């Protein structure tokens, strides 16, 4: 079962890796990724929650 799922994803591997790296580039958190996609800065409340 797992093997079938893995093999079904192989054709999409390049796209999946590119999207995963893009997500990680912006912190990998929904709030930071959403801000980048909206062409907005990462919200200050989010930065405070992460670093304070």
mmCIF file with all atom_site columns, C-alpha atoms in Angstrom:
data_model
loop_
_atom_site.group_PDB
_atom_site.id
_atom_site.type_symbol
_atom_site.label_atom_id
_atom_site.label_alt_id
_atom_site.label_comp_id
_atom_site.label_asym_id
_atom_site.label_entity_id
_atom_site.label_seq_id
_atom_site.pdbx_PDB_ins_code
_atom_site.Cartn_x
_atom_site.Cartn_y
_atom_site.Cartn_z
_atom_site.occupancy
_atom_site.B_iso_or_equiv
_atom_site.pdbx_formal_charge
_atom_site.auth_seq_id
_atom_site.auth_comp_id
_atom_site.auth_asym_id
_atom_site.auth_atom_id
_atom_site.pdbx_PDB_model_num
ATOM 1  C CA . UNK A 1 1  ? 0.000  0.000  0.000   1.00 0.00 ? 1  UNK A CA 1
ATOM 2  C CA . UNK A 1 2  ? 2.712  2.492  0.941   1.00 0.00 ? 2  UNK A CA 1
ATOM 3  C CA . UNK A 1 3  ? 4.747  1.490  -2.068  1.00 0.00 ? 3  UNK A CA 1
ATOM 4  C CA . UNK A 1 4  ? 1.825  2.181  -4.407  1.00 0.00 ? 4  UNK A CA 1
ATOM 5  C CA . UNK A 1 5  ? 1.330  5.640  -2.915  1.00 0.00 ? 5  UNK A CA 1
ATOM 6  C CA . UNK A 1 6  ? 5.044  6.394  -3.210  1.00 0.00 ? 6  UNK A CA 1
ATOM 7  C CA . UNK A 1 7  ? 5.193  5.229  -6.804  1.00 0.00 ? 7  UNK A CA 1
ATOM 8  C CA . UNK A 1 8  ? 2.126  7.319  -7.685  1.00 0.00 ? 8  UNK A CA 1
ATOM 9  C CA . UNK A 1 9  ? 3.931  10.436 -6.429  1.00 0.00 ? 9  UNK A CA 1
ATOM 10 C CA . UNK A 1 10 ? 7.211  9.881  -8.301  1.00 0.00 ? 10 UNK A CA 1
ATOM 11 C CA . UNK A 1 11 ? 6.063  11.826 -11.402 1.00 0.00 ? 11 UNK A CA 1
ATOM 12 C CA . UNK A 1 12 ? 5.309  14.788 -9.114  1.00 0.00 ? 12 UNK A CA 1
ATOM 13 C CA . UNK A 1 13 ? 8.571  14.633 -7.162  1.00 0.00 ? 13 UNK A CA 1
ATOM 14 C CA . UNK A 1 14 ? 10.222 17.676 -8.759  1.00 0.00 ? 14 UNK A CA 1
ATOM 15 C CA . UNK A 1 15 ? 7.140  19.818 -8.120  1.00 0.00 ? 15 UNK A CA 1
ATOM 16 C CA . UNK A 1 16 ? 6.726  18.533 -4.565  1.00 0.00 ? 16 UNK A CA 1
ATOM 17 C CA . UNK A 1 17 ? 10.363 19.238 -3.688  1.00 0.00 ? 17 UNK A CA 1
ATOM 18 C CA . UNK A 1 18 ? 10.198 22.726 -5.231  1.00 0.00 ? 18 UNK A CA 1
ATOM 19 C CA . UNK A 1 19 ? 7.017  23.560 -3.308  1.00 0.00 ? 19 UNK A CA 1
ATOM 20 C CA . UNK A 1 20 ? 8.399  22.148 -0.058  1.00 0.00 ? 20 UNK A CA 1
ATOM 21 C CA . UNK A 1 21 ? 11.581 24.217 -0.403  1.00 0.00 ? 21 UNK A CA 1
ATOM 22 C CA . UNK A 1 22 ? 9.501  27.310 -1.208  1.00 0.00 ? 22 UNK A CA 1
ATOM 23 C CA . UNK A 1 23 ? 7.446  26.717 1.935   1.00 0.00 ? 23 UNK A CA 1
ATOM 24 C CA . UNK A 1 24 ? 10.574 26.323 4.068   1.00 0.00 ? 24 UNK A CA 1
ATOM 25 C CA . UNK A 1 25 ? 12.132 29.439 2.556   1.00 0.00 ? 25 UNK A CA 1
ATOM 26 C CA . UNK A 1 26 ? 9.409  31.487 4.250   1.00 0.00 ? 26 UNK A CA 1
ATOM 27 C CA . UNK A 1 27 ? 9.522  29.722 7.575   1.00 0.00 ? 27 UNK A CA 1
ATOM 28 C CA . UNK A 1 28 ? 7.259  26.781 6.872   1.00 0.00 ? 28 UNK A CA 1
ATOM 29 C CA . UNK A 1 29 ? 4.507  28.236 9.043   1.00 0.00 ? 29 UNK A CA 1
ATOM 30 C CA . UNK A 1 30 ? 1.064  28.975 7.592   1.00 0.00 ? 30 UNK A CA 1
ATOM 31 C CA . UNK A 1 31 ? 1.069  32.577 8.859   1.00 0.00 ? 31 UNK A CA 1
ATOM 32 C CA . UNK A 1 32 ? 4.416  33.444 7.281   1.00 0.00 ? 32 UNK A CA 1
ATOM 33 C CA . UNK A 1 33 ? 3.712  31.653 4.003   1.00 0.00 ? 33 UNK A CA 1
ATOM 34 C CA . UNK A 1 34 ? 0.282  33.300 3.699   1.00 0.00 ? 34 UNK A CA 1
ATOM 35 C CA . UNK A 1 35 ? 1.835  36.725 4.297   1.00 0.00 ? 35 UNK A CA 1
ATOM 36 C CA . UNK A 1 36 ? 4.402  36.184 1.561   1.00 0.00 ? 36 UNK A CA 1
ATOM 37 C CA . UNK A 1 37 ? 1.745  35.016 -0.899  1.00 0.00 ? 37 UNK A CA 1
ATOM 38 C CA . UNK A 1 38 ? -0.288 38.138 -0.087  1.00 0.00 ? 38 UNK A CA 1
ATOM 39 C CA . UNK A 1 39 ? 2.819  40.321 -0.659  1.00 0.00 ? 39 UNK A CA 1
ATOM 40 C CA . UNK A 1 40 ? 2.689  41.425 2.983   1.00 0.00 ? 40 UNK A CA 1
ATOM 41 C CA . UNK A 1 41 ? 5.370  41.358 5.664   1.00 0.00 ? 41 UNK A CA 1
ATOM 42 C CA . UNK A 1 42 ? 5.264  38.525 8.169   1.00 0.00 ? 42 UNK A CA 1
ATOM 43 C CA . UNK A 1 43 ? 2.873  39.687 10.923  1.00 0.00 ? 43 UNK A CA 1
ATOM 44 C CA . UNK A 1 44 ? 4.568  41.093 14.007  1.00 0.00 ? 44 UNK A CA 1
ATOM 45 C CA . UNK A 1 45 ? 2.372  38.972 16.307  1.00 0.00 ? 45 UNK A CA 1
ATOM 46 C CA . UNK A 1 46 ? 3.765  35.880 14.604  1.00 0.00 ? 46 UNK A CA 1
ATOM 47 C CA . UNK A 1 47 ? 7.380  37.025 14.951  1.00 0.00 ? 47 UNK A CA 1
ATOM 48 C CA . UNK A 1 48 ? 6.755  37.795 18.627  1.00 0.00 ? 48 UNK A CA 1
ATOM 49 C CA . UNK A 1 49 ? 5.215  34.358 19.219  1.00 0.00 ? 49 UNK A CA 1
ATOM 50 C CA . UNK A 1 50 ? 8.200  32.641 17.623  1.00 0.00 ? 50 UNK A CA 1
ATOM 51 C CA . UNK A 1 51 ? 11.038 34.643 19.176  1.00 0.00 ? 51 UNK A CA 1
ATOM 52 C CA . UNK A 1 52 ? 9.713  36.070 22.442  1.00 0.00 ? 52 UNK A CA 1
#
